[in-house]
Amino acid sequence: MAQDIAYQSAAQRSAVPVSEVRPLPVVLTTLTGAALTRSTVIMTGASAELVPADPTRRVVIVSSANANGDAAFDPTGGLCALDAGISLSGGDTVQITGKEAQSAMTQIGTNGQKLTVYTGA
C-alpha cells in the first residue's frame, strides 16, 4: 500500500514513490507556524497546571528534553499522575490540535525537571 502513495516534487513536479529513502516531506502548516508562543514549565513533583484553558488556542506542543526523568501530562486538566497521564520520556514530543487543545492541562514530573510548551492560536 505504501508504494501507491506519491507526492509532488517541488523541483520536478512529478510523482515520486514514497519509501524509507524518500519519505513524505515534513511541512509546518499555519497551524504550527509563526503564531507559536514558547514557555518552560519547571515541575515540582506534584500535579500542577501545564496550560490554562483558552477557547482561542488551536495547538499545544509539549516536549521533554530531560533524559533522566519521566513526566506526564493530563490534557483534560484533571489531577495528573505519572501512571495515569500521557507519558513523556526524554526527547518525547506530543502535539494536541483543535478543540482538544483548548482545555486546561496539568503536568507532573521529577522536581526541577523542565517541559517546553508551545501554544498557538
mmCIF file of C-alpha atoms in Angstrom, residues 40-46 48 63-71 107-116:
data_model
loop_
_atom_site.group_PDB
_atom_site.id
_atom_site.type_symbol
_atom_site.label_atom_id
_atom_site.label_comp_id
_atom_site.label_asym_id
_atom_site.label_seq_id
_atom_site.Cartn_x
_atom_site.Cartn_y
_atom_site.Cartn_z
ATOM 1 C CA THR A 40 9.115 26.491 30.023
ATOM 2 C CA VAL A 41 7.397 24.674 32.876
ATOM 3 C CA ILE A 42 9.567 23.573 35.808
ATOM 4 C CA MET A 43 7.959 20.631 37.590
ATOM 5 C CA THR A 44 7.815 20.235 41.372
ATOM 6 C CA GLY A 45 6.967 16.547 41.788
ATOM 7 C CA ALA A 46 3.279 17.351 42.349
ATOM 8 C CA ALA A 48 0.239 21.333 38.691
ATOM 9 C CA SER A 63 8.347 18.485 24.709
ATOM 10 C CA SER A 64 10.581 16.861 27.342
ATOM 11 C CA ALA A 65 14.320 17.191 26.849
ATOM 12 C CA ASN A 66 15.350 15.636 30.186
ATOM 13 C CA ALA A 67 16.703 12.119 29.735
ATOM 14 C CA ASN A 68 16.918 11.414 33.462
ATOM 15 C CA GLY A 69 13.271 11.575 34.481
ATOM 16 C CA ASP A 70 9.800 10.765 33.295
ATOM 17 C CA ALA A 71 6.999 13.274 33.120
ATOM 18 C CA GLN A 107 1.524 18.026 34.461
ATOM 19 C CA ILE A 108 3.646 16.048 36.900
ATOM 20 C CA GLY A 109 7.297 15.092 36.916
ATOM 21 C CA THR A 110 10.530 14.958 38.852
ATOM 22 C CA ASN A 111 11.277 18.051 40.953
ATOM 23 C CA GLY A 112 13.265 20.512 38.813
ATOM 24 C CA GLN A 113 12.588 18.738 35.521
ATOM 25 C CA LYS A 114 11.539 21.036 32.653
ATOM 26 C CA LEU A 115 8.986 20.777 29.882
ATOM 27 C CA THR A 116 8.964 23.076 26.879
#
